[in-house]
Each structure stands twice: as C-alpha cells, then as structure tokens.
Coordinates of C-alpha atoms in Angstrom, one line a residue:
Chain F
X1 CA 34.9 190.5 65.9
X2 CA 33.5 192.8 64.1
X3 CA 34.8 193.1 60.7
X4 CA 33.3 195.7 58.0
X5 CA 34.6 196.3 54.9
X6 CA 37.4 198.1 53.9
X7 CA 37.0 201.8 53.4
X8 CA 39.1 204.1 51.0
X9 CA 41.0 207.0 52.8
X10 CA 41.0 205.0 55.8
X11 CA 44.8 203.8 57.3
X12 CA 45.3 200.9 59.3
X13 CA 48.6 200.1 61.3
X14 CA 49.5 197.0 62.7
X15 CA 51.7 196.0 65.5
X16 CA 53.1 192.8 65.7
X17 CA 53.8 190.9 69.0
X18 CA 55.4 187.8 70.1
X19 CA 54.0 187.3 73.7
X20 CA 50.2 187.7 74.6
X21 CA 51.0 190.0 77.5
X22 CA 52.5 192.5 75.5
X23 CA 49.6 192.3 73.0
X24 CA 47.0 193.1 75.7
X25 CA 48.9 195.5 77.5
X26 CA 49.5 197.2 74.1
X27 CA 45.5 197.1 73.5
X28 CA 44.5 198.4 76.6
X29 CA 47.1 201.8 76.2
X30 CA 45.8 201.9 72.5
X31 CA 42.1 202.2 74.2
X32 CA 42.9 204.2 76.6
X33 CA 44.4 206.9 74.2
X34 CA 41.7 207.2 72.6
X35 CA 42.9 205.1 69.6
X36 CA 40.2 203.2 67.4
X37 CA 41.0 199.1 67.8
X38 CA 39.8 197.4 64.2
X39 CA 40.6 194.1 65.7
X40 CA 43.4 192.0 66.9
X41 CA 44.4 188.5 65.1
X42 CA 46.0 186.2 67.7
X43 CA 47.0 182.1 67.7
X44 CA 44.6 181.1 70.4
X45 CA 41.5 183.1 72.2
X46 CA 43.1 185.3 74.4
X47 CA 41.5 185.5 77.5
X48 CA 40.7 189.2 78.8
X49 CA 40.6 190.4 75.0
X50 CA 37.2 191.2 75.1
X51 CA 37.4 193.2 77.8
X52 CA 40.6 195.1 76.9
X53 CA 38.8 195.4 73.5
X54 CA 35.6 197.2 74.6
X55 CA 33.8 194.8 72.9
X56 CA 30.1 194.4 73.3
X57 CA 28.9 190.9 74.5
X58 CA 28.7 188.4 71.4
X59 CA 24.9 187.9 69.7
X60 CA 26.0 184.2 68.9
X61 CA 24.4 183.2 71.7
X62 CA 20.8 184.3 70.9
X63 CA 21.5 182.4 67.4
X64 CA 22.3 179.5 69.2
X65 CA 20.1 179.7 71.5
X66 CA 17.0 180.4 68.3
X67 CA 18.6 177.6 66.3
X68 CA 18.0 174.9 69.1
X69 CA 14.4 175.5 69.9
X70 CA 14.4 175.7 66.3
X71 CA 15.7 171.8 66.6
X72 CA 13.3 171.3 69.2
X73 CA 10.7 171.4 67.6
X74 CA 12.0 170.0 64.1
X75 CA 12.8 167.2 66.2
X76 CA 9.3 166.6 67.8
X77 CA 7.5 167.6 64.7
X78 CA 8.9 165.0 62.4
X79 CA 8.5 162.3 64.8
X80 CA 5.1 163.4 65.8
X81 CA 3.8 163.4 62.3
X82 CA 5.1 160.7 60.6
X83 CA 4.9 158.1 63.3
X84 CA 1.6 159.0 65.4
X85 CA -0.5 161.0 61.9
X86 CA 1.0 160.0 58.6
X87 CA 2.4 155.9 59.2
X88 CA 1.7 154.7 62.6
X89 CA 3.0 151.6 63.7
X90 CA 2.5 149.5 66.1
X91 CA 5.9 148.3 67.6
X92 CA 5.3 145.7 70.6
X93 CA 2.1 147.0 71.4
X94 CA 3.4 150.2 72.4
X95 CA 1.2 153.6 72.1
X96 CA 2.0 155.5 68.7
X97 CA 2.9 158.3 70.7
X98 CA 5.1 157.3 72.5
X99 CA 6.8 160.3 74.4
X100 CA 9.8 159.6 76.2
X101 CA 11.3 157.7 73.0
X102 CA 11.1 160.7 70.9
X103 CA 13.2 162.3 73.6
X104 CA 17.2 161.3 72.0
X105 CA 16.3 162.1 68.6
X106 CA 14.8 165.6 69.5
X107 CA 18.0 166.3 72.2
X108 CA 20.5 165.6 68.8
X109 CA 18.7 167.4 66.5
X110 CA 18.5 170.3 69.1
X111 CA 22.3 170.2 69.8
X112 CA 22.9 169.8 65.6
X113 CA 20.5 172.7 64.7
X114 CA 22.2 175.1 67.7
X115 CA 25.8 174.2 66.9
X116 CA 25.8 174.4 63.3
X117 CA 23.8 177.2 62.9
X118 CA 26.1 179.1 65.3
X119 CA 29.0 177.6 63.4
X120 CA 27.5 178.9 60.5
X121 CA 26.6 182.4 61.3
X122 CA 30.2 183.0 62.6
X123 CA 32.0 182.0 59.5
X124 CA 29.4 184.7 57.7
X125 CA 30.3 187.2 60.4
X126 CA 33.8 187.3 60.4
X127 CA 34.0 186.3 56.6
X128 CA 35.9 183.2 56.8
X129 CA 33.6 181.1 55.1
X130 CA 35.0 178.6 52.1
X131 CA 36.7 180.1 49.7
X132 CA 36.2 183.3 51.5
X133 CA 39.0 185.6 50.0
X134 CA 40.1 187.3 53.1
X135 CA 43.9 187.0 54.1
X136 CA 45.6 186.9 57.1
X137 CA 48.7 187.7 58.2
X138 CA 51.3 185.6 58.5
X139 CA 52.3 183.6 61.4
X140 CA 49.7 185.0 63.5
X141 CA 47.7 181.7 63.2
X142 CA 51.2 180.2 64.5
X143 CA 53.2 182.5 67.2
X144 CA 52.2 186.0 66.1
X145 CA 50.0 188.0 68.2
X146 CA 48.9 190.9 65.2
X147 CA 46.8 194.3 66.4
X148 CA 45.7 196.7 63.9
X149 CA 44.4 199.9 64.5
X150 CA 41.9 202.1 62.2
X151 CA 43.1 205.8 61.8
X152 CA 39.8 207.8 63.2
X153 CA 39.5 211.9 62.1
X154 CA 42.9 213.1 63.5
X155 CA 45.9 213.0 61.2
X156 CA 48.0 211.8 64.2
X157 CA 46.7 208.7 65.2
X158 CA 48.8 206.3 62.6
X159 CA 52.1 208.3 64.7
X160 CA 50.5 207.7 68.2
X161 CA 49.6 204.0 67.4
X162 CA 53.2 203.3 66.1
X163 CA 54.4 204.5 69.7
X164 CA 52.4 202.6 71.4
X165 CA 53.4 199.4 69.4
X166 CA 56.9 200.2 70.2
X167 CA 56.6 201.4 73.7
X168 CA 55.2 197.8 74.2
X169 CA 57.5 195.4 72.6
X170 CA 56.3 195.5 69.1
X171 CA 58.9 193.5 66.8
X172 CA 57.3 195.1 63.9
X173 CA 55.1 198.1 63.0
X174 CA 53.9 198.3 59.4
X175 CA 50.7 200.2 57.3
X176 CA 48.6 199.1 54.9
X177 CA 44.4 197.9 54.4
X178 CA 45.8 194.8 52.3
X179 CA 44.8 192.5 55.4
X180 CA 41.7 194.1 56.4
Chain X
X1 CA 35.9 174.8 119.7
X2 CA 33.6 177.5 119.0
X3 CA 32.1 178.8 115.7
X4 CA 30.2 181.7 117.6
X5 CA 32.1 183.9 115.3
X6 CA 29.9 182.8 112.0
X7 CA 26.6 183.2 113.4
X8 CA 24.8 185.0 116.1
X9 CA 23.5 183.8 119.3
X10 CA 20.1 184.3 117.8
X11 CA 20.9 182.0 114.8
X12 CA 22.2 179.6 117.3
X13 CA 18.7 179.3 119.4
X14 CA 17.2 178.8 116.0
X15 CA 19.4 176.1 114.9
X16 CA 19.2 174.4 118.5
X17 CA 15.4 175.2 117.7
X18 CA 15.1 173.0 114.9
X19 CA 16.9 170.3 116.1
X20 CA 14.7 170.0 118.8
X21 CA 11.6 169.7 116.3
X22 CA 13.9 167.2 114.8
X23 CA 13.9 165.6 117.8
X24 CA 10.7 165.8 118.6
X25 CA 9.1 164.7 115.3
X26 CA 11.2 161.4 115.8
X27 CA 9.6 160.7 118.8
X28 CA 6.3 161.5 117.7
X29 CA 6.7 159.3 115.0
X30 CA 7.9 156.8 117.6
X31 CA 5.3 156.8 119.8
X32 CA 2.1 157.0 116.8
X33 CA 4.0 153.6 115.5
X34 CA 4.0 155.9 112.1
X35 CA 4.8 153.5 109.1
X36 CA 6.5 156.9 107.6
X37 CA 8.8 157.5 110.3
X38 CA 11.8 155.3 109.5
X39 CA 11.7 155.5 105.5
X40 CA 11.5 159.2 106.2
X41 CA 14.9 158.8 108.6
X42 CA 16.5 156.5 106.1
X43 CA 15.6 159.4 103.5
X44 CA 17.1 162.3 105.5
X45 CA 20.3 160.6 107.0
X46 CA 21.3 159.1 103.1
X47 CA 20.5 162.9 102.2
X48 CA 22.5 164.9 103.9
X49 CA 25.2 162.1 104.2
X50 CA 25.5 162.8 100.1
X51 CA 26.0 166.6 100.4
X52 CA 28.8 165.7 102.7
X53 CA 30.1 163.2 100.2
X54 CA 29.4 165.4 97.3
X55 CA 31.6 167.5 98.9
X56 CA 34.4 165.0 99.3
X57 CA 34.1 164.3 95.8
X58 CA 34.6 167.7 94.9
X59 CA 37.6 167.9 96.6
X60 CA 39.2 165.0 95.0
X61 CA 38.5 166.2 92.2
X62 CA 39.9 169.3 92.9
X63 CA 43.4 167.2 93.8
X64 CA 43.5 164.9 90.7
X65 CA 43.1 167.8 88.5
X66 CA 45.5 170.2 89.7
X67 CA 42.5 172.6 89.7
X68 CA 43.7 175.8 90.8
X69 CA 40.8 178.1 91.0
X70 CA 38.7 175.9 93.7
X71 CA 41.6 176.2 96.2
X72 CA 40.4 179.8 98.4
X73 CA 37.0 177.9 98.8
X74 CA 38.2 174.5 99.4
X75 CA 37.7 174.9 103.1
X76 CA 33.8 175.0 102.7
X77 CA 34.1 171.1 101.4
X78 CA 36.6 170.2 103.5
X79 CA 34.6 171.7 106.8
X80 CA 31.2 169.6 105.3
X81 CA 33.1 166.4 105.0
X82 CA 33.0 166.5 108.7
X83 CA 29.6 165.8 108.7
X84 CA 30.6 162.0 107.4
X85 CA 31.1 160.4 110.7
X86 CA 28.0 161.8 112.2
X87 CA 26.2 161.0 108.9
X88 CA 27.8 157.0 109.4
X89 CA 25.9 157.0 113.0
X90 CA 23.0 158.2 111.1
X91 CA 22.8 155.5 108.7
X92 CA 23.6 152.6 111.1
X93 CA 20.5 153.8 113.1
X94 CA 18.1 152.6 110.4
X95 CA 18.9 148.9 111.8
X96 CA 16.5 149.7 113.9
X97 CA 14.1 150.8 111.8
X98 CA 14.9 147.8 109.1
X99 CA 12.0 146.1 109.2
X100 CA 9.9 149.3 108.3
X101 CA 11.9 149.6 105.2
X102 CA 13.0 146.9 104.1
X103 CA 10.5 144.0 102.9
X104 CA 13.1 141.3 102.8
X105 CA 13.7 142.1 106.6
X106 CA 10.6 139.5 106.8
X107 CA 11.3 135.7 106.8
X108 CA 8.1 134.7 105.9
X109 CA 7.8 137.1 102.9
X110 CA 11.5 135.8 102.1
X111 CA 10.3 132.4 102.5
X112 CA 7.3 132.7 100.3
X113 CA 8.8 134.6 97.2
X114 CA 11.5 132.4 94.7
X115 CA 12.9 135.6 94.0
X116 CA 13.8 136.7 97.5
X117 CA 15.2 133.7 98.7
X118 CA 17.8 133.1 95.7
X119 CA 18.8 136.6 97.0
X120 CA 19.0 136.0 100.4
X121 CA 22.8 135.7 100.6
X122 CA 23.0 139.4 99.6
X123 CA 19.9 140.6 101.4
X124 CA 19.9 139.5 105.2
X125 CA 20.3 141.5 108.3
X126 CA 23.9 140.5 109.4
X127 CA 25.6 141.0 105.7
X128 CA 23.5 144.1 105.1
X129 CA 24.8 146.3 107.8
X130 CA 28.1 145.0 108.3
X131 CA 28.7 146.1 104.4
X132 CA 27.5 149.0 105.7
X133 CA 29.6 149.5 108.4
X134 CA 32.6 148.8 106.3
X135 CA 31.7 151.4 103.7
X136 CA 31.2 154.0 106.2
X137 CA 34.4 153.4 107.7
X138 CA 36.3 153.3 104.5
X139 CA 34.6 156.9 103.3
X140 CA 35.4 158.1 106.8
X141 CA 39.3 157.1 107.0
X142 CA 39.6 158.5 103.8
X143 CA 38.0 162.0 104.7
X144 CA 40.2 162.4 107.7
X145 CA 42.8 161.7 105.6
X146 CA 42.3 164.6 103.5
X147 CA 41.5 166.9 106.1
X148 CA 45.0 165.6 107.8
X149 CA 46.9 166.5 104.7
X150 CA 45.3 169.9 104.4
X151 CA 44.9 171.0 107.7
X152 CA 49.1 170.1 108.3
X153 CA 49.8 172.1 105.1
X154 CA 48.9 175.1 107.1
X155 CA 51.3 174.6 110.0
X156 CA 54.3 173.6 107.8
X157 CA 53.7 174.4 104.1
X158 CA 55.5 172.0 102.7
X159 CA 54.4 170.7 99.4
X160 CA 54.3 167.2 100.0
X161 CA 51.1 167.4 101.4
X162 CA 49.5 168.9 98.1
X163 CA 51.5 165.8 96.3
X164 CA 49.8 163.3 99.5
X165 CA 46.5 164.6 98.9
X166 CA 46.4 163.6 95.1
X167 CA 47.3 160.4 95.7
X168 CA 44.9 159.9 98.0
X169 CA 42.2 162.0 96.2
X170 CA 42.9 159.1 93.3
X171 CA 42.7 156.3 95.3
X172 CA 39.2 157.4 96.9
X173 CA 37.5 158.3 93.7
X174 CA 38.1 154.6 92.4
X175 CA 36.9 153.0 95.9
X176 CA 33.9 155.8 96.4
X177 CA 32.7 154.5 92.5
X178 CA 33.0 150.9 94.1
X179 CA 31.8 151.6 97.5
X180 CA 29.0 154.2 96.3
X181 CA 27.9 151.9 94.0
X182 CA 27.1 149.1 96.0
X183 CA 25.4 151.3 98.6
X184 CA 23.1 152.3 96.8
X185 CA 21.7 149.2 95.8
X186 CA 21.6 148.1 99.4
X187 CA 20.5 150.7 101.0
X188 CA 18.2 152.4 98.5
X189 CA 17.3 149.9 95.4
X190 CA 16.7 147.0 98.2
X191 CA 13.8 148.9 99.4
X192 CA 11.9 147.4 96.0
X193 CA 14.1 143.9 96.3
X194 CA 12.8 142.6 92.9
X195 CA 13.4 145.9 90.8
X196 CA 16.6 146.0 89.8
X197 CA 18.5 148.8 87.3
X198 CA 22.5 149.1 86.4
X199 CA 22.8 152.7 86.3
X200 CA 20.7 153.1 89.9
X201 CA 24.2 153.8 91.5
X202 CA 25.2 156.2 88.4
X203 CA 21.7 158.2 89.0
X204 CA 22.6 158.1 92.8
X205 CA 26.1 159.7 92.3
X206 CA 24.8 162.3 89.5
X207 CA 22.4 163.6 92.5
X208 CA 24.7 163.3 94.9
X209 CA 27.2 165.3 93.0
X210 CA 25.2 168.2 91.9
X211 CA 23.5 168.7 95.5
X212 CA 26.8 168.5 96.8
X213 CA 28.2 171.0 94.6
X214 CA 24.9 173.0 95.4
X215 CA 25.8 173.3 99.1
X216 CA 29.0 174.3 98.7
X217 CA 27.9 176.8 96.7
X218 CA 25.0 178.5 99.3
X219 CA 27.8 178.2 102.2
X220 CA 30.0 180.0 100.0
X221 CA 27.5 182.8 99.5
X222 CA 26.4 182.6 103.2
X223 CA 29.8 183.3 104.3
X224 CA 30.5 185.7 101.7
X225 CA 27.4 187.6 102.8
X226 CA 29.0 188.0 106.0
X227 CA 32.1 189.0 105.4
X228 CA 33.8 186.2 105.1
X229 CA 35.9 185.1 102.5
X230 CA 35.8 188.3 100.7
X231 CA 38.8 186.7 98.1
X232 CA 36.0 185.0 96.7
X233 CA 35.0 186.9 93.6
X234 CA 32.4 186.3 90.7
X235 CA 34.1 184.5 89.1
X236 CA 34.7 181.9 91.6
X237 CA 30.8 182.0 91.6
X238 CA 31.2 181.3 88.0
X239 CA 32.7 178.3 88.0
X240 CA 30.4 176.5 90.5
X241 CA 27.5 178.4 88.9
X242 CA 28.8 176.2 85.2
X243 CA 29.0 173.1 87.5
X244 CA 25.6 173.3 88.3
X245 CA 24.1 174.1 85.7
X246 CA 26.8 171.0 83.7
X247 CA 25.8 168.6 86.7
X248 CA 21.4 169.4 86.7
X249 CA 21.5 168.6 82.8
X250 CA 23.9 165.3 83.8
X251 CA 21.5 164.4 86.5
X252 CA 18.8 165.2 84.2
X253 CA 20.5 162.7 81.5
X254 CA 21.3 159.7 83.5
X255 CA 17.4 160.2 84.7
X256 CA 16.4 159.8 81.0
X257 CA 19.1 156.8 80.7
X258 CA 16.9 155.5 83.2
X259 CA 14.3 155.8 82.2
X260 CA 14.0 155.8 78.5
X261 CA 15.5 151.6 78.8
X262 CA 12.7 150.4 81.4
X263 CA 10.1 151.7 79.6
X264 CA 11.2 150.3 76.2
X265 CA 11.8 147.1 77.7
X266 CA 8.3 146.8 79.5
X267 CA 9.6 144.4 81.6
X268 CA 7.0 144.2 85.1
X269 CA 10.0 143.8 87.7
X270 CA 11.8 147.0 85.9
X271 CA 8.6 148.5 85.4
X272 CA 7.1 148.3 88.7
X273 CA 9.8 151.0 90.0
X274 CA 8.2 153.7 87.7
X275 CA 4.4 152.8 87.8
X276 CA 4.3 153.0 91.7
X277 CA 5.6 156.8 91.4
X278 CA 2.8 157.5 88.2
X279 CA 0.0 155.5 89.6
X280 CA -1.9 157.9 91.5
X281 CA -2.4 161.2 90.5
X282 CA -0.3 162.4 93.8
X283 CA 2.4 160.5 93.0
X284 CA 2.6 162.0 89.2
X285 CA 2.2 165.3 90.4
X286 CA 5.7 164.7 92.5
X287 CA 6.8 162.8 89.6
X288 CA 6.4 165.8 87.3
X289 CA 7.5 167.9 90.0
X290 CA 10.7 166.1 90.7
X291 CA 12.1 166.6 86.6
X292 CA 11.0 170.9 87.2
X293 CA 12.9 171.2 90.3
X294 CA 16.1 169.1 89.1
X295 CA 16.3 170.2 85.7
X296 CA 14.4 172.5 83.9
X297 CA 14.2 175.1 86.0
X298 CA 17.5 175.5 87.1
X299 CA 18.6 174.9 83.6
X300 CA 16.8 178.3 82.3
X301 CA 17.8 180.0 85.5
X302 CA 21.1 179.6 85.2
X303 CA 21.4 179.6 81.0
X304 CA 22.6 183.1 81.1
X305 CA 26.4 184.2 81.6
X306 CA 25.0 186.9 84.5
X307 CA 23.1 184.3 86.2
X308 CA 26.0 182.3 87.7
X309 CA 28.1 185.4 88.1
X310 CA 25.1 186.7 90.5
X311 CA 25.0 186.0 94.1
X312 CA 20.8 185.7 94.4
X313 CA 20.2 183.9 91.2
X314 CA 22.7 181.6 91.8
X315 CA 21.1 181.1 95.2
X316 CA 17.9 180.5 94.2
X317 CA 19.3 177.6 92.1
X318 CA 20.9 176.1 94.2
X319 CA 17.9 176.2 96.9
X320 CA 15.8 174.4 94.3
X321 CA 18.6 171.8 93.2
X322 CA 18.8 170.5 97.0
X323 CA 14.7 170.9 97.3
X324 CA 14.9 169.2 94.3
X325 CA 17.0 166.3 95.1
X326 CA 14.9 165.3 98.7
X327 CA 12.2 165.1 96.8
X328 CA 14.1 162.9 94.5
X329 CA 14.9 160.9 97.1
X330 CA 11.7 160.9 98.5
X331 CA 10.5 159.3 95.1
X332 CA 13.1 156.7 95.3
X333 CA 11.9 155.6 98.6
X334 CA 8.4 156.0 99.7
X335 CA 6.5 154.8 96.8
X336 CA 8.0 152.1 97.0
X337 CA 7.1 151.1 100.5
X338 CA 3.5 151.6 99.0
X339 CA 3.5 154.7 101.3
X340 CA 0.2 157.4 100.1
X341 CA 1.4 160.8 97.8
X342 CA 1.7 162.9 101.0
X343 CA 5.0 164.3 102.5
X344 CA 4.3 164.0 106.4
X345 CA 5.1 166.3 109.0
X346 CA 7.6 163.3 110.1
X347 CA 9.5 163.6 106.9
X348 CA 9.5 167.2 107.3
X349 CA 10.7 167.6 110.9
X350 CA 13.3 164.9 110.7
X351 CA 14.5 167.2 108.0
X352 CA 15.1 170.1 109.9
X353 CA 16.5 168.2 112.6
X354 CA 19.0 166.9 110.3
X355 CA 19.4 170.3 108.4
X356 CA 20.4 171.5 112.2
X357 CA 22.9 168.9 112.2
X358 CA 24.7 169.1 109.4
X359 CA 24.6 173.2 110.0
X360 CA 26.0 172.3 113.4
X361 CA 28.8 169.9 112.5
X362 CA 29.7 172.3 108.9
X363 CA 30.4 174.9 111.4
X364 CA 32.4 173.3 114.2
X365 CA 34.5 171.3 111.5
X366 CA 34.8 175.3 109.6
X367 CA 36.4 176.6 112.8
X368 CA 38.9 173.9 113.3
X369 CA 41.2 175.4 110.4
X370 CA 41.8 178.4 108.6
X371 CA 39.4 180.0 106.2
X372 CA 42.0 179.8 103.4
X373 CA 44.8 177.3 103.1
X374 CA 47.1 179.3 103.4
X375 CA 50.2 177.7 102.1
X376 CA 48.6 175.4 99.7
X377 CA 50.7 176.5 96.3
X378 CA 48.0 176.9 94.1
X379 CA 46.0 179.9 96.6
X380 CA 47.8 182.4 94.2
X381 CA 46.5 181.4 91.4
X382 CA 43.2 181.2 93.1
X383 CA 43.1 184.1 94.6
X384 CA 43.4 186.1 91.2
X385 CA 40.9 184.4 89.4
X386 CA 39.8 186.6 86.8
X387 CA 42.2 189.4 87.2
X388 CA 44.9 190.6 84.7
X389 CA 47.5 188.9 85.5
X390 CA 45.7 185.2 85.7
X391 CA 44.4 186.0 82.3
X392 CA 47.9 186.8 80.7
X393 CA 49.1 183.6 82.0
X394 CA 51.3 184.8 84.7
X395 CA 50.4 181.9 86.8

C-alpha cells in the first residue's frame, strides 16, 4: 500500500469498523463517490480489498524475482569459484565441477535472497522497519478495521467521507493525521 | 448411455480412427515380433492408469481437506476415475508380454544371477501378477465407492454422503500410498531388477499427481470452451494452475533428490539406472528434454499470475506436462531393457489408441451423472469463488 509522507493542510478522515464486510462496502462506496482512499488498516489481509481500493499490481513480485536470480547466481558463483578454481579438492574421485552437488546450496540461496530481500523491501516501502516511528491505530492489530480517506480539493470531502462511514456502520469517525 | 452431447459425430469418428490406429500398431508390432511392443504397451497402460489414479487422489484430497472450491469441477476427475477398471485390464494384459519386459521372468537368467535368485521369492511370475490383481482390485473398489457416494447425493441430497466420502477418501489415501509404492516397485522398478531406489515410488507418485491435475485442467478447459461448465471461472483455473505449478516443482524436487543421492553415493547397482539414460547422445538428449518438459518450461510459463488464469497458457503448460510425463515413463522403461533411443511408431500408435480409449471411457463416465454435484453442501462456496460474497467471508 502506498504510504506517502504526511502533507500539510490536508485533512484525513478515519472510519472505524467492527466487521470486514462493512469496511469492504464502505471502501467500495467511497471510491464510487470519488473520494480518495489514503489507506485501509486491517488486522489481517482482507480478500478483495486490493480490488476494492483499486490498487495497482504490486511490484514486489519483480523484486522477489530479481533477488532470486541474484541468489541463484551468487550460489553458483560461490561454489564454482571455491571448488573448481580457487581450491579444488579431490573428494572420493568426483570431478571438481560436480554440478549436481551444487544444486541444493544454489536452491537455498535463491530462496534466501528472494525471501529476505522481498521482506526487506516490503518493510522499507510501508515504512515499518525496526524502530520506525510510525504509529498504528489502537486495536487495528486486534479486531478493528480502519479506512482512512484523504481530502482532495473539494472542501466537502471530509463530510462526505463521514457520511459514507456512518452509513456502513462505522462505530467511530475521527479526523487527524497523527497516524498517517 | 450416450455421450453425443459432448462431441460431434466427426470427433467421434476421429476417436474411432485413433483407436483403430492403436489396434493396428499393436497387431503390426505383434506380427513383426518387435521387442519394443510390450514395453510400449506397459508404458501406455501405466501412463493412462496413473491419469485416472491422479484424478482419484485429487478427489480424495478434496474430500479429506474439506475443500470447497473444487466442488464445481469434481465431476471431471470423477469421470476420469471411470477409466480405472479398463486401465486395470490393460495392466493385467502385460502378463502376455512379461518375457519381453521383465528379465527376471527368464529362469535361466535368474539361476545364473546370484542377486536375482535371492529376489526370486518376490519377483516370480505367479506372485507378481497376483499382487497386481489384488492392488488393481483394491483401487477399483475405492473408485466405485467414491463414485457411488457422490452420485447418490445427487438423488437424495443427504449430508451423510459427504461424511462417508470423507472417510472413504481418508482410508483410500493411506491404502493408496502403500499399494502404489508396491505397484511402482513391482511394475516399473523391477524392469532393472538389480537396481533399487527407495524414493522411486514417491517419484512415480509426483508424476502421477501432476499429470492427473494437468489432465483435469485440460478436460475442464475443453468442456468450458464448448459451453459446458459455465459456472467454472477464472478463479477455478487459477487454483488448478497453482497446483500444477507447485507440483511440477515438487516433481523436480523429487527428481533431484533421487538423482543427487545416486550420483553422490556412486554405487554400481544404483548408477546403472542413470548410466543407461545418459550413455548415448540420443538417450542423453531425451534425459535433458525430460527436465525441460516437466519442470523448466511449465515453471517459466506458469510463473506469472495471469498465465495461471488464462485458458490458453494453462492449456499449453498442461499439454507440455502431459507429454513430459509420457517421456518420463519412457525413460524409466526403455533404457532399462537396453533399447535404442528412438520413440518408435508402435509406442506412438499405442499411445494414440490409449488416448482414444481413455477419452471414450471419460465421456461415457461423464454422462452417468450431472456435470455439477447439485446437492453437495460445498457447491455454493465453489460457485461463489472469487465473488464479493466469498471474499467477504459469507461462506
């Protein structure tokens, strides 16, 4: 989810929901009404939320792919360099370049690079790295769903957002940018 | 019991033609005393039996795991299961070709070979075919039970059929693991009777499962293109695609697990299996092609999300996987009897005949029940797959 830095003079409206179904419906209607969804915070991945918010396809898959290729190359290079060129050892008469034996390590490094770099990039992009100052809404990691709408040019956006939220059973609507 | 609704008269005649071609290939091979005839027969008999068994394992896992999404396509694997009895008959027919396939059926060879005389208590003709008959009978029994519960629910709509299917499936999966292990050791591994690999059965299973799912996907897409199964959408294809993607990789994992240990240990009775496959340029080419067809190409094709959801791409990947597993079995049988690396006319003609036979039985079985299990409690969940209701967790 795109997490931009907070901007001055922009109002943010947050609607708090008790049920997954309600927050999905609220997001859909807000989008239909032309409101700008800043982000939605949920305790777990809500199926269909990406489509409801109109998110673009994540580019993380490409990062994972490129990282995997890097891991593959690193794994092969490490083993071929050490056991074929730099320090060849005769192990039971097997050829120095025993390619099949390199596959397990290559596989593990591919997975390791791909996994770690993808996680790292994800945390950097959503600004949740270790010691990040970013705060979270209370209970949003527990049982609350929060939809935040960013005010665009129209002055009435905030009121419109509040209306959408209450219509879909929001238990609380607040304004503020301290969480954004 | 007609299946005319599914195919046109022309296609029916084409199937007949393929069947005739298969019969012709068999007769021609018989008359010319070809040494490749019976190994080719075993290859095709086993291959198409594994497609039906793969469908059976798929249905069992569907029941045991309380799967909802696959309910709408379950009638396709259930129809594929209908081939098991005929496939069993075909396997038993290898009795007449045993001397062309299994070295241990020649008594002179067994007597002059210390290892084979020790193994003779297991590898002898009467007990071998008795085991084969028992194993095949067990599979047929489970097939009949699973189909019966499913079809009966269409009539009376009672929940107990779902519960009973679950129990039958659970027992079947355990029984199948044991019987299929024995079957693959017996029917395939004993072609090279001095060779053994403990992962061999698991390797056969990985091929069975991925080619079974690929066949299911092809038949689902084929029926969908003709306007049947309008309820099956992109989400169902996506799930099938994910399974195929995952299990081609699983196959590669088991492949390397077997290859690596044999390579590493370097024991003569084990390495002979791969030496035969890599000794001549012809076999080595097929050996490498096997890896490409069964893993590298489908892996690359199915890697993007969209490829798993598009009929066309999924179809291409599935066809490659099915051809690949035919080749895989070819590599497990023909190098071991010392044949030259050439896919001969008899092998291909028999393959066509068996394809026709398999499709015939499939279409006949498909006709025996509605295309959707109408009273299955999970049907709604399956039909709603990917819809807003399903996404909001209503089901």
